[in-house]
Short mmCIF file of C-alpha atoms in Angstrom, two decimals:
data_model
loop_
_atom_site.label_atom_id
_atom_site.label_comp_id
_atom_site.label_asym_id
_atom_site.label_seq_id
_atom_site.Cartn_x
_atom_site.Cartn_y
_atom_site.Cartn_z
CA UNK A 18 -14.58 15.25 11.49
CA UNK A 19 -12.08 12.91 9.58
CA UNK A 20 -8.06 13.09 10.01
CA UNK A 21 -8.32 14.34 6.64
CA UNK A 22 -10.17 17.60 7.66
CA UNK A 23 -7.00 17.92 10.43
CA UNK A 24 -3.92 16.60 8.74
CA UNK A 25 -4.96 18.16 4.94
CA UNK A 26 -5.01 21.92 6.17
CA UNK A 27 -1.85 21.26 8.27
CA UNK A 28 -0.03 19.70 5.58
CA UNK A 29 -1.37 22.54 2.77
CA UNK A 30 -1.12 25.50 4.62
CA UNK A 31 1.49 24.79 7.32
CA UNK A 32 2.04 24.98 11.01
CA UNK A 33 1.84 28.86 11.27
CA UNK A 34 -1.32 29.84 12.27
CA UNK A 35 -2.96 25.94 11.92
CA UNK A 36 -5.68 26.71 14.71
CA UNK A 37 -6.58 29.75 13.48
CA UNK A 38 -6.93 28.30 9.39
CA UNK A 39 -8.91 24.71 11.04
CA UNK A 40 -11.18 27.54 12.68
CA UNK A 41 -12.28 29.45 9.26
CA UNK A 42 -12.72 25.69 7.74
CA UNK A 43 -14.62 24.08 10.13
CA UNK A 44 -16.93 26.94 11.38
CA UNK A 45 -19.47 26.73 8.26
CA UNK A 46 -19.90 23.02 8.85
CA UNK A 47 -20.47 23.30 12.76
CA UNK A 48 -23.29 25.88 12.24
CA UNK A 49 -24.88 23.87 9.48
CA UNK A 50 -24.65 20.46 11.70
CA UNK A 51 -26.31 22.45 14.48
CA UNK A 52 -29.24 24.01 12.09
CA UNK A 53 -29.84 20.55 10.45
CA UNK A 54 -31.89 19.40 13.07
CA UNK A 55 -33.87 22.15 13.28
CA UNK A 56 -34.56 22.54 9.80
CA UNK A 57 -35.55 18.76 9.25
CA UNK A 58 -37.92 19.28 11.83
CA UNK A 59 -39.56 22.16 10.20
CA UNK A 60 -39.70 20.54 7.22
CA UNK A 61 -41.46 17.09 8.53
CA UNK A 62 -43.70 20.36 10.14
CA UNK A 63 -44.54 21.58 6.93
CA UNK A 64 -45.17 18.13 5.22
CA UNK A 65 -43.38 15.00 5.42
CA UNK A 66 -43.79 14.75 1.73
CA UNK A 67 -41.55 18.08 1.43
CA UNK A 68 -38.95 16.70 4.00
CA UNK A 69 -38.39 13.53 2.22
CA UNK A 70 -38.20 15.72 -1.57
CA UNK A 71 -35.84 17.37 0.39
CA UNK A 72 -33.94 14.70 1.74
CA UNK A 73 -33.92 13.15 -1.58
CA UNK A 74 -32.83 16.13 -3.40
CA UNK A 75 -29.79 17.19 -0.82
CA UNK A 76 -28.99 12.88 -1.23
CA UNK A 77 -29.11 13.56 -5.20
CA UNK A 78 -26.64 16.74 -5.31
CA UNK A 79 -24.41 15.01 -3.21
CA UNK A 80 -24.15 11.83 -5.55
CA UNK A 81 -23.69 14.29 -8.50
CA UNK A 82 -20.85 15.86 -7.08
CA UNK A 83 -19.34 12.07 -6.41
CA UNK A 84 -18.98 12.46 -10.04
CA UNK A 85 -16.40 15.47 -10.14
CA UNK A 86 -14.28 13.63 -8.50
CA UNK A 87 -11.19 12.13 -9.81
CA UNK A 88 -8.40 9.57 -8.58
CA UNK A 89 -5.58 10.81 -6.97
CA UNK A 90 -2.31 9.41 -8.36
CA UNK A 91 0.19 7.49 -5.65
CA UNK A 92 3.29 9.55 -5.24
#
């Protein structure tokens, strides 16, 4: 993970209780990096047609959500 995804929570939420916050953040992302593989491979199982819709689609959502973003202003 990024310094962000270490140094945002700490700054946000404070020191108390820092491990146990980074541990609720960061759990949802470890079991989805450790399914990905998995999945993709079931997928290119199925069809590698479907894996690379699906590919294409998860590529898609995440460039649409690029958009929702906005600048942050120096302080």
């Amino acid at each position: 993970m990024s310094v962000a995804s270490c140094v945002l929570p700490l700054h946000i939420f404070g020191p108390d209780r820092y491990a146990a916050r980074q541990a609720l953040i960061l759990t949802p992302a470890r079991y989805v990096q450790a399914a990905a593989p998995a999945a993709y491979t079931l997928s290119l199982d199925v069809s590698p047609g479907v894996a690379m819709v699906a590919t294409s689609l998860i590529c898609i959502a995440m460039f649409a959500l690029t958009f929702g973003l906005r600048p942050v202003s120096a302080p």
